[in-house]
Coordinates of N, CA and C in Angstrom, one line a residue:
M1 N 139.3 70.4 75.0 CA 138.0 70.7 74.7 C 137.6 70.2 73.3
F2 N 138.2 70.7 72.5 CA 137.8 70.6 71.0 C 139.1 69.8 70.3
F3 N 138.8 69.1 69.2 CA 139.8 68.5 68.6 C 140.6 69.2 67.5
W4 N 140.3 70.4 67.6 CA 141.2 71.3 66.6 C 141.9 72.4 67.4
K5 N 142.9 73.0 66.8 CA 143.7 74.2 67.4 C 142.9 75.4 67.2
K6 N 143.1 76.3 68.2 CA 142.6 77.7 68.1 C 143.2 78.3 67.0
N7 N 142.6 79.0 66.2 CA 143.2 80.0 65.2 C 143.4 81.4 65.8
K8 N 144.6 81.7 65.9 CA 144.9 82.9 66.6 C 145.1 84.0 65.6
K9 N 145.0 83.8 64.4 CA 145.1 84.9 63.5 C 144.1 86.0 63.5
K10 N 144.4 87.2 63.1 CA 143.4 88.2 63.0 C 142.5 88.1 62.0
T11 N 141.1 88.5 62.1 CA 140.1 88.4 61.1 C 140.6 89.1 59.8
K12 N 140.3 88.5 58.9 CA 140.6 89.1 57.5 C 139.4 89.8 56.9
S13 N 139.7 90.8 56.1 CA 138.5 91.4 55.5 C 138.0 90.5 54.5
K14 N 136.8 90.8 53.9 CA 135.9 90.1 53.0 C 136.8 89.7 51.8
E15 N 137.5 90.5 51.2 CA 138.5 90.1 50.1 C 139.4 89.1 50.4
E16 N 139.9 89.0 51.8 CA 141.1 88.3 52.0 C 140.8 87.0 52.7
K17 N 139.5 86.5 52.9 CA 139.1 85.5 53.5 C 139.6 84.2 52.8
A18 N 140.0 83.2 53.6 CA 140.7 82.0 53.0 C 139.5 81.2 52.4
P19 N 140.1 80.4 51.4 CA 139.0 79.7 50.5 C 138.2 78.6 51.3
S20 N 138.5 78.5 52.4 CA 137.6 77.3 53.2 C 136.6 78.2 54.2
T21 N 136.9 79.5 54.3 CA 135.8 80.3 55.1 C 134.5 80.1 54.8
V22 N 133.6 80.2 55.8 CA 132.2 79.7 55.4 C 131.5 80.7 56.3
F23 N 131.8 81.4 57.2 CA 131.1 82.4 57.9 C 131.4 83.6 57.3
G24 N 130.4 84.5 57.0 CA 130.5 85.9 56.4 C 130.6 85.9 54.9
V25 N 130.3 84.7 54.2 CA 130.3 84.8 52.8 C 128.9 84.3 52.4
P26 N 128.4 84.6 51.1 CA 127.1 84.4 50.6 C 126.8 82.9 50.8
L27 N 125.7 82.6 50.9 CA 125.2 81.2 51.2 C 125.7 80.3 50.3
D28 N 125.4 80.7 48.8 CA 125.7 79.8 48.0 C 127.3 79.5 47.8
E29 N 128.2 80.4 48.1 CA 129.6 80.4 48.2 C 130.0 79.4 49.5
A30 N 129.5 79.5 50.5 CA 129.5 78.7 51.7 C 129.2 77.5 51.5
A31 N 128.3 77.1 50.8 CA 127.9 76.0 50.4 C 128.7 75.2 49.5
R32 N 129.3 75.8 48.5 CA 130.2 75.3 47.7 C 131.5 75.1 48.3
R33 N 132.1 76.0 49.2 CA 133.2 75.8 50.0 C 133.1 74.6 50.9
S34 N 132.1 74.5 51.6 CA 131.9 73.4 52.5 C 131.6 72.1 52.2
D35 N 131.0 72.0 51.0 CA 130.5 70.8 50.3 C 130.0 71.0 48.9
P36 N 130.7 71.0 47.8 CA 130.2 71.3 46.5 C 129.1 70.6 46.2
R37 N 128.6 69.5 46.6 CA 127.5 68.8 46.1 C 126.2 69.1 46.9
A38 N 126.5 69.8 48.0 CA 125.5 70.2 48.9 C 124.8 71.7 48.6
L39 N 123.5 72.0 49.0 CA 122.8 73.1 48.8 C 122.8 73.9 49.8
I40 N 123.2 73.2 51.2 CA 123.2 73.9 52.5 C 124.5 74.0 53.1
P41 N 125.0 75.2 53.4 CA 126.4 75.1 54.0 C 126.5 74.1 55.3
L42 N 127.7 73.7 55.4 CA 127.9 72.7 56.4 C 127.4 73.1 57.9
P43 N 127.9 74.2 58.3 CA 127.4 74.7 59.6 C 126.1 74.7 59.9
V44 N 125.3 75.0 58.8 CA 123.9 75.2 58.9 C 123.3 73.6 58.9
R45 N 123.8 72.8 58.1 CA 123.5 71.2 58.0 C 123.8 70.7 59.4
S46 N 125.0 70.9 59.7 CA 125.3 70.2 60.9 C 124.6 70.5 62.2
A47 N 124.5 71.8 62.4 CA 123.7 72.4 63.6 C 122.2 71.8 63.4
I48 N 121.5 71.9 62.4 CA 120.2 71.5 62.3 C 120.1 69.9 62.5
D49 N 121.1 69.3 61.9 CA 120.9 67.9 62.1 C 121.0 67.5 63.6
W50 N 122.0 68.0 64.4 CA 122.2 67.9 65.7 C 121.0 68.2 66.6
L51 N 120.5 69.3 66.3 CA 119.7 70.1 67.0 C 118.1 69.3 66.8
S52 N 117.9 68.7 65.7 CA 116.6 68.0 65.5 C 116.5 66.8 66.5
H53 N 117.6 66.3 67.1 CA 117.6 65.2 68.0 C 117.5 65.6 69.5
K54 N 117.7 67.0 69.8 CA 117.8 67.5 71.0 C 117.2 68.9 71.1
F55 N 115.8 69.1 70.6 CA 115.5 70.3 70.4 C 114.5 70.7 71.6
P56 N 115.1 71.3 72.6 CA 114.4 71.9 73.7 C 113.5 73.1 73.3
E57 N 112.5 73.3 73.9 CA 111.7 74.6 73.7 C 112.7 75.6 73.8
N58 N 112.3 76.7 73.0 CA 112.9 78.0 73.1 C 114.4 78.0 72.9
I59 N 114.9 77.2 72.4 CA 116.5 77.0 72.3 C 117.2 78.1 71.7
Y60 N 116.4 78.6 70.8 CA 117.1 79.9 70.1 C 117.0 81.1 71.1
R61 N 116.4 81.2 72.1 CA 116.3 82.2 73.1 C 117.5 82.1 74.1
A62 N 118.1 81.1 74.3 CA 119.0 80.9 75.3 C 120.4 81.3 74.7
E63 N 121.3 82.1 75.6 CA 122.7 82.4 75.1 C 123.6 81.3 75.0
G64 N 124.4 81.0 74.1 CA 125.4 80.2 74.0 C 126.7 80.8 74.6
C65 N 127.6 79.9 75.1 CA 129.0 80.3 75.5 C 129.7 81.1 74.3
S66 N 130.2 82.3 74.4 CA 130.7 82.9 73.1 C 132.1 82.2 72.8
S67 N 132.8 81.9 73.8 CA 134.2 81.1 73.6 C 133.9 79.8 72.9
V68 N 132.8 79.0 73.2 CA 132.6 77.7 72.6 C 132.1 78.1 71.0
V69 N 131.3 79.0 71.0 CA 130.6 79.3 69.5 C 132.0 79.9 68.8
Q70 N 132.7 80.5 69.3 CA 134.0 81.1 68.4 C 134.9 79.8 68.0
E71 N 134.9 78.8 68.9 CA 135.7 77.6 68.5 C 135.1 76.9 67.4
Y72 N 133.9 76.8 67.6 CA 133.0 76.3 66.2 C 133.2 76.8 65.0
V73 N 133.2 78.3 65.2 CA 133.4 79.1 64.0 C 134.7 79.1 63.3
S74 N 135.8 79.0 64.2 CA 137.0 78.9 63.9 C 137.4 77.5 63.0
G75 N 136.7 76.6 63.7 CA 136.7 75.2 63.2 C 136.1 75.1 61.8
F76 N 134.9 75.5 61.7 CA 134.2 75.6 60.3 C 135.0 76.4 59.3
N77 N 135.5 77.5 59.9 CA 136.3 78.2 58.8 C 137.6 77.8 58.3
N78 N 138.0 76.9 59.2 CA 139.5 76.3 58.9 C 139.1 75.0 57.9
G79 N 137.9 74.8 57.8 CA 137.6 73.5 56.9 C 137.8 72.0 57.5
T80 N 137.6 72.4 59.0 CA 137.5 71.2 59.8 C 136.2 70.5 59.8
L81 N 136.2 69.2 59.8 CA 134.9 68.5 59.7 C 134.3 68.5 61.3
I82 N 133.4 69.4 61.6 CA 132.9 69.4 62.9 C 131.8 68.3 63.3
A83 N 131.8 67.6 64.4 CA 130.9 66.8 64.8 C 130.5 67.4 66.2
F84 N 129.0 67.9 66.2 CA 129.0 68.4 67.5 C 128.6 67.2 68.5
R85 N 129.2 67.2 69.7 CA 129.1 66.0 70.6 C 127.9 66.0 71.3
D86 N 127.5 64.9 71.8 CA 126.1 64.4 72.4 C 126.1 65.4 73.6
S87 N 127.3 65.6 74.4 CA 127.3 66.2 75.5 C 127.3 67.8 75.3
E88 N 127.4 68.2 74.3 CA 127.5 69.7 73.9 C 125.8 70.4 74.5
A89 N 126.2 71.5 74.9 CA 124.9 72.2 75.4 C 124.2 72.7 74.1
P90 N 123.0 72.4 74.0 CA 122.1 73.0 72.8 C 122.3 74.2 72.5
E91 N 122.3 75.0 73.6 CA 122.3 76.5 73.2 C 123.6 77.0 72.6
N92 N 124.7 76.2 72.7 CA 125.9 76.5 72.2 C 125.9 76.3 70.5
V93 N 125.2 75.2 70.2 CA 124.9 74.8 68.9 C 124.0 75.7 68.3
A94 N 122.9 75.9 68.9 CA 121.8 77.2 68.2 C 122.7 78.3 68.1
A95 N 123.4 78.9 69.0 CA 124.2 80.1 69.2 C 125.1 80.1 67.8
T96 N 125.6 79.1 67.5 CA 126.6 79.0 66.5 C 125.7 79.0 65.1
L97 N 124.8 78.6 65.0 CA 123.8 78.7 63.9 C 123.4 80.0 63.6
M98 N 122.8 80.6 64.9 CA 122.5 81.9 64.9 C 123.6 83.0 64.3
H99 N 124.8 82.6 64.7 CA 125.9 83.6 64.5 C 126.2 83.3 63.0
Y100 N 126.1 82.0 62.4 CA 126.1 81.9 60.9 C 125.2 82.8 60.2
F101 N 124.2 82.7 60.7 CA 123.1 83.6 59.8 C 123.4 85.1 60.1
S102 N 123.8 85.6 61.3 CA 124.3 87.1 61.4 C 125.2 87.4 60.7
C103 N 126.2 86.5 60.3 CA 127.4 86.9 59.4 C 127.2 86.9 58.1
L104 N 126.0 86.6 57.7 CA 125.8 86.4 56.1 C 125.8 88.0 55.8
P105 N 126.7 88.2 54.4 CA 126.8 89.4 54.0 C 125.3 90.1 53.6
D106 N 124.5 89.3 53.1 CA 123.1 89.8 52.5 C 122.1 89.0 53.6
P107 N 121.0 89.9 53.9 CA 120.1 89.2 54.7 C 119.2 88.3 54.2
L108 N 118.9 87.0 54.9 CA 118.2 86.0 54.3 C 116.7 86.4 54.1
L109 N 116.2 87.3 54.8 CA 114.8 87.8 54.5 C 114.7 89.3 54.5
Q110 N 113.9 89.8 53.6 CA 114.0 91.3 53.5 C 112.6 91.8 53.8
L111 N 112.3 92.5 54.7 CA 110.9 93.0 55.0 C 110.8 94.3 54.1
S112 N 109.6 94.3 53.4 CA 109.5 95.5 52.5 C 108.4 96.4 53.2

């Protein structure tokens, strides 16, 4: 289904994460790891670029397939260049993006 192999290793702690890991690390670190010239981490940029062409209403309310999302997470964290296919379900791409934001160690927005 995907062009990369599944990573069957156990999840590492924050201190032990591989240098290519982009999920679960601060935004600036993820951007540096995925593309040193970019200000936006690769998973965010890839998902937004793809969704901008196929943006159905309420896409972020639909649940994506967790196994597909995990495949994308593993691919991004292994440093694989991910290209979302045209045939991919938009809710899977949106769920990958939402999962990225939920894995951030610090919240994007803080309500006071």
